Amino acid sequence: MVYTVVPQAPGAPRVTWDVTCAASRPWLPRTRCAGTSTRRSLPAVSTPLLWRVLTAVDEAVVALSGRLEVTGDVPADLRGRPLLLASNHIGNLDPFVLIAACRRLGVAPRFLLAGGLLDAPVLGPALRASGHLRVDRASADVGEAYHRTVEALKRGGDPIAMYPEGRISLDPGLWPERGKTGAARLALSGGIPVVPVSQWGAHEAVYWGNLKVQGWADAKPYLTSYLRGLRNRPTFKVHFGKPVDLSGLVDGKPGDARRAHERIMRAITEGLVPLRVDEPDLPKFHDPTRPTTGSSPWRP
């Protein structure tokens, strides 16, 4: 590759550009190739201050835990307007990796979180102050949460990140599971663009662990696997794909939410294939704690 150093003001850091980069090579890491600086910008000023601070801390933790490679982008014409980021779910660390990848692109997404997290001591108030949204699937208030989310999306600003699968994939190959239509319904109800996000590598940093942590025996797999990950420093790959084409689909029309969901999941899977090109079947990394009772209808 040929790199050119762009002159900067005295005392300012130098910005490196790759003048040989072309759109035909979208899979090269953003740290190497983008045609722009490796950091776009910091999250928008409208983002709550606490969340901007926490995303900076998160980025440092992810940098300590492994090597982050980000490809693709959030299109400029979608920034500052209603937007959904729909990602596959491969491990306990991947929300942190997703936040760090978004920060590298200059966006700070909010998440739909279970009420238990938002009610937790210390963590709960911090998450609420950061602007994250509550959703309790088993609650009678789920409809209200849905409408709050739609309104938050319509107001624009920061995008909202979702995991359409609803849980870490239990497919033996760690391909995306069938998932639910929540993200698709949100997109159709407000005419909101969806950017598919594909992740690979975060599953190597922390074990799947247990459904509940009630003591040291339950917590031990998380700690020991994370310490092992610190030594091995896995590569965290995150790809932001092109907005999903939801044309021809209408909110409320029977079957269209399912069809929109299928398009979203296939876009996520399409972006995942190049990230794990040397692991097309089973992951090379074996997590003995993760059940493999699920299945993926999107597996290529």
C-alpha positions in Angstrom: 0.0 0.0 0.0 1.1 3.6 -0.6 0.5 6.0 2.3 0.6 9.8 2.1 1.0 12.0 5.2 -1.3 15.0 5.0 0.3 18.2 6.4 -1.2 19.3 9.7 -1.0 22.4 11.8 2.0 22.7 14.1 1.7 20.4 17.0 -1.3 18.5 15.6 -1.1 14.7 15.2 -0.4 13.5 11.7 -3.3 11.7 9.9 -2.4 8.8 7.6 -4.3 8.1 4.4 -4.2 5.1 2.0 -4.4 6.6 -1.5 -4.6 3.1 -3.1 -7.8 2.2 -1.3 -10.8 1.6 -3.5 -14.4 0.8 -2.9 -13.8 -2.6 -4.4 -11.9 -3.5 -1.3 -14.4 -2.9 1.5 -13.1 -5.7 3.7 -9.8 -4.1 4.5 -9.6 -2.9 8.1 -10.5 0.8 8.7 -7.2 1.1 10.6 -5.5 0.5 7.2 -7.8 1.7 4.6 -10.6 4.1 4.3 -9.7 7.2 2.3 -10.2 9.2 5.5 -8.6 9.4 8.9 -9.0 6.3 11.0 -11.1 8.2 13.5 -14.0 10.0 12.0 -15.1 12.1 14.9 -16.2 11.8 18.5 -19.9 11.0 19.3 -22.2 13.9 18.7 -22.5 16.7 21.3 -26.2 15.7 21.8 -25.1 12.4 23.2 -25.3 12.4 27.0 -22.0 13.4 28.6 -21.9 10.3 30.8 -22.4 8.0 27.8 -19.6 9.8 25.9 -17.3 9.2 28.9 -18.4 5.5 29.2 -17.8 4.9 25.5 -14.3 6.2 25.9 -13.7 3.9 28.8 -15.2 1.0 26.8 -12.9 1.7 23.9 -9.9 1.4 26.3 -11.2 -1.9 27.7 -11.7 -3.3 24.3 -8.2 -2.2 23.2 -6.8 -4.0 26.2 -8.8 -7.1 25.5 -7.9 -7.6 21.8 -7.3 -6.1 18.4 -10.2 -4.2 16.9 -10.7 -4.2 13.1 -13.6 -2.1 11.7 -14.8 -2.2 8.1 -17.7 -0.5 6.3 -19.3 2.6 7.6 -22.5 4.4 8.7 -23.4 6.5 5.6 -23.1 10.2 6.0 -26.7 10.8 4.9 -28.0 8.5 7.7 -26.1 10.2 10.6 -28.1 12.4 12.9 -31.4 10.9 11.7 -33.5 7.8 12.8 -31.4 4.7 12.4 -31.2 1.1 13.6 -28.0 -0.9 13.9 -28.9 -4.6 13.8 -26.1 -7.0 14.9 -25.5 -10.7 15.3 -24.8 -11.8 18.9 -21.8 -14.1 19.4 -20.6 -13.5 23.0 -20.7 -11.6 26.2 -18.1 -9.1 25.1 -19.6 -8.2 21.7 -21.8 -5.4 23.0 -18.6 -3.7 24.2 -16.9 -4.4 20.9 -19.8 -3.0 19.0 -19.7 0.2 21.1 -16.0 0.6 20.5 -16.5 0.1 16.8 -19.2 2.6 16.6 -17.1 5.1 18.5 -14.4 4.7 16.0 -16.9 5.8 13.4 -18.1 8.7 15.5 -21.4 7.3 16.6 -22.6 6.3 20.1 -25.6 4.0 19.9 -28.2 3.5 22.6 -29.4 0.0 23.4 -32.7 -1.6 24.2 -32.0 -3.2 27.6 -33.8 -5.5 29.9 -35.4 -3.8 32.9 -33.2 -5.8 35.3 -30.1 -4.0 34.0 -31.7 -0.6 34.3 -32.9 -1.4 37.8 -29.5 -2.7 39.1 -27.7 -0.7 41.8 -25.0 1.8 40.4 -25.2 0.3 36.9 -28.9 1.0 36.4 -28.8 4.8 37.1 -25.7 5.1 34.8 -27.5 3.3 32.0 -30.6 5.4 32.4 -28.6 8.6 32.5 -26.9 7.5 29.3 -30.2 7.4 27.4 -30.7 3.6 27.0 -34.2 2.3 26.6 -36.1 -0.2 28.7 -37.8 -3.3 27.3 -39.4 -6.0 29.5 -40.6 -8.7 27.1 -42.7 -10.5 29.7 -44.3 -7.3 30.9 -47.6 -5.8 30.0 -45.7 -2.6 29.3 -43.9 -4.1 26.3 -46.3 -2.3 23.9 -45.5 1.0 25.7 -41.7 0.3 25.4 -42.2 -0.4 21.7 -43.9 3.0 21.2 -41.2 4.8 23.3 -38.5 3.2 21.0 -40.3 4.3 17.9 -40.6 7.8 19.2 -36.9 7.8 20.2 -35.9 6.7 16.7 -38.0 9.3 15.0 -36.4 12.0 17.1 -33.1 11.1 15.4 -29.7 11.8 17.0 -27.9 8.6 18.1 -28.8 5.3 16.5 -30.3 2.5 18.4 -28.5 -0.9 18.4 -30.4 -4.1 18.6 -29.7 -7.9 18.5 -32.5 -9.4 16.4 -31.6 -12.9 17.7 -32.4 -11.9 21.3 -29.6 -14.0 22.7 -26.1 -15.2 22.1 -26.3 -17.7 19.2 -26.4 -21.4 20.3 -25.9 -22.6 16.7 -23.0 -25.0 16.7 -21.2 -22.9 14.0 -22.1 -19.7 15.8 -24.1 -18.5 12.7 -27.0 -16.2 13.5 -30.1 -17.9 14.8 -33.6 -17.3 13.5 -34.3 -14.4 15.8 -37.4 -12.3 16.2 -39.1 -9.6 14.1 -38.8 -6.7 16.7 -36.1 -4.8 14.7 -38.0 -5.3 11.5 -41.3 -4.0 13.0 -39.5 -0.9 14.3 -38.0 -0.2 10.9 -41.2 -0.6 9.0 -43.3 1.3 11.5 -41.3 4.5 11.2 -39.7 4.0 7.8 -36.3 3.8 9.6 -33.2 2.6 7.8 -31.4 -0.5 9.1 -27.6 -0.9 8.9 -26.6 -4.5 9.4 -23.6 -5.1 11.6 -21.6 -8.3 11.5 -19.2 -9.4 14.3 -16.6 -12.1 14.7 -13.9 -12.7 17.3 -15.5 -11.4 20.5 -16.6 -15.0 21.4 -12.9 -15.8 22.0 -12.5 -13.2 24.8 -15.1 -14.4 27.4 -16.9 -17.7 27.8 -20.7 -18.0 27.4 -20.7 -19.0 31.1 -23.9 -19.6 32.9 -27.5 -18.4 32.7 -27.3 -17.1 36.3 -24.3 -16.0 38.4 -25.0 -16.9 42.1 -21.5 -17.4 43.4 -17.8 -17.8 42.7 -18.3 -21.1 40.9 -20.6 -19.4 38.4 -18.4 -16.4 38.0 -15.1 -18.3 37.6 -15.6 -19.2 33.9 -16.0 -15.5 33.0 -12.9 -14.4 34.8 -10.6 -17.2 33.8 -11.6 -17.0 30.2 -11.2 -13.2 30.1 -7.7 -13.5 31.7 -6.8 -16.1 29.0 -8.1 -13.7 26.4 -5.9 -10.9 27.7 -2.9 -13.1 27.0 -4.0 -14.3 23.6 -5.5 -10.9 22.4 -8.0 -12.1 19.8 -8.9 -10.0 16.8 -12.4 -8.4 17.0 -13.8 -7.9 13.5 -16.8 -5.6 13.0 -18.3 -4.8 9.6 -21.0 -2.2 8.9 -22.9 -3.2 5.8 -25.0 -1.2 3.3 -28.5 -0.3 4.6 -30.9 -3.1 4.1 -33.3 -2.7 1.2 -36.8 -2.9 2.7 -38.5 -1.4 -0.3 -41.9 -2.9 -1.1 -42.6 -3.8 2.5 -45.3 -2.1 4.5 -46.0 -1.8 8.2 -49.0 -3.8 9.2 -49.2 -5.9 6.0 -49.4 -9.6 6.9 -46.0 -11.3 6.4 -44.1 -8.1 5.7 -42.5 -7.9 9.1 -41.2 -11.5 8.6 -39.9 -10.7 5.2 -38.1 -7.6 6.5 -36.6 -9.7 9.3 -35.3 -12.2 6.7 -33.7 -9.4 4.7 -32.0 -8.0 7.8 -30.7 -11.4 9.0 -29.4 -12.3 5.5 -27.6 -9.0 5.3 -26.0 -9.6 8.7 -25.0 -13.1 7.6 -23.7 -11.9 4.2 -21.4 -9.5 6.1 -20.3 -12.2 8.5 -19.0 -14.6 5.8 -15.8 -12.6 4.9 -15.0 -12.0 8.5 -14.8 -15.8 9.2 -13.6 -17.0 5.8 -11.1 -19.4 7.4 -13.9 -20.7 9.7 -16.8 -21.5 7.4 -18.1 -24.4 9.5 -17.3 -24.6 13.2 -15.4 -21.9 15.1 -11.8 -22.7 15.7 -12.2 -21.4 19.3 -14.1 -23.9 21.5 -16.1 -22.6 24.4 -17.0 -25.6 26.6 -19.7 -23.7 28.4 -21.8 -22.6 25.4 -24.7 -24.9 24.6 -25.0 -25.9 20.9 -28.7 -26.6 20.9 -29.7 -23.9 18.5 -29.7 -23.8 14.7 -29.3 -21.2 12.0 -31.6 -20.9 9.0 -29.3 -18.3 7.5 -26.1 -20.4 7.4 -24.6 -20.1 3.9 
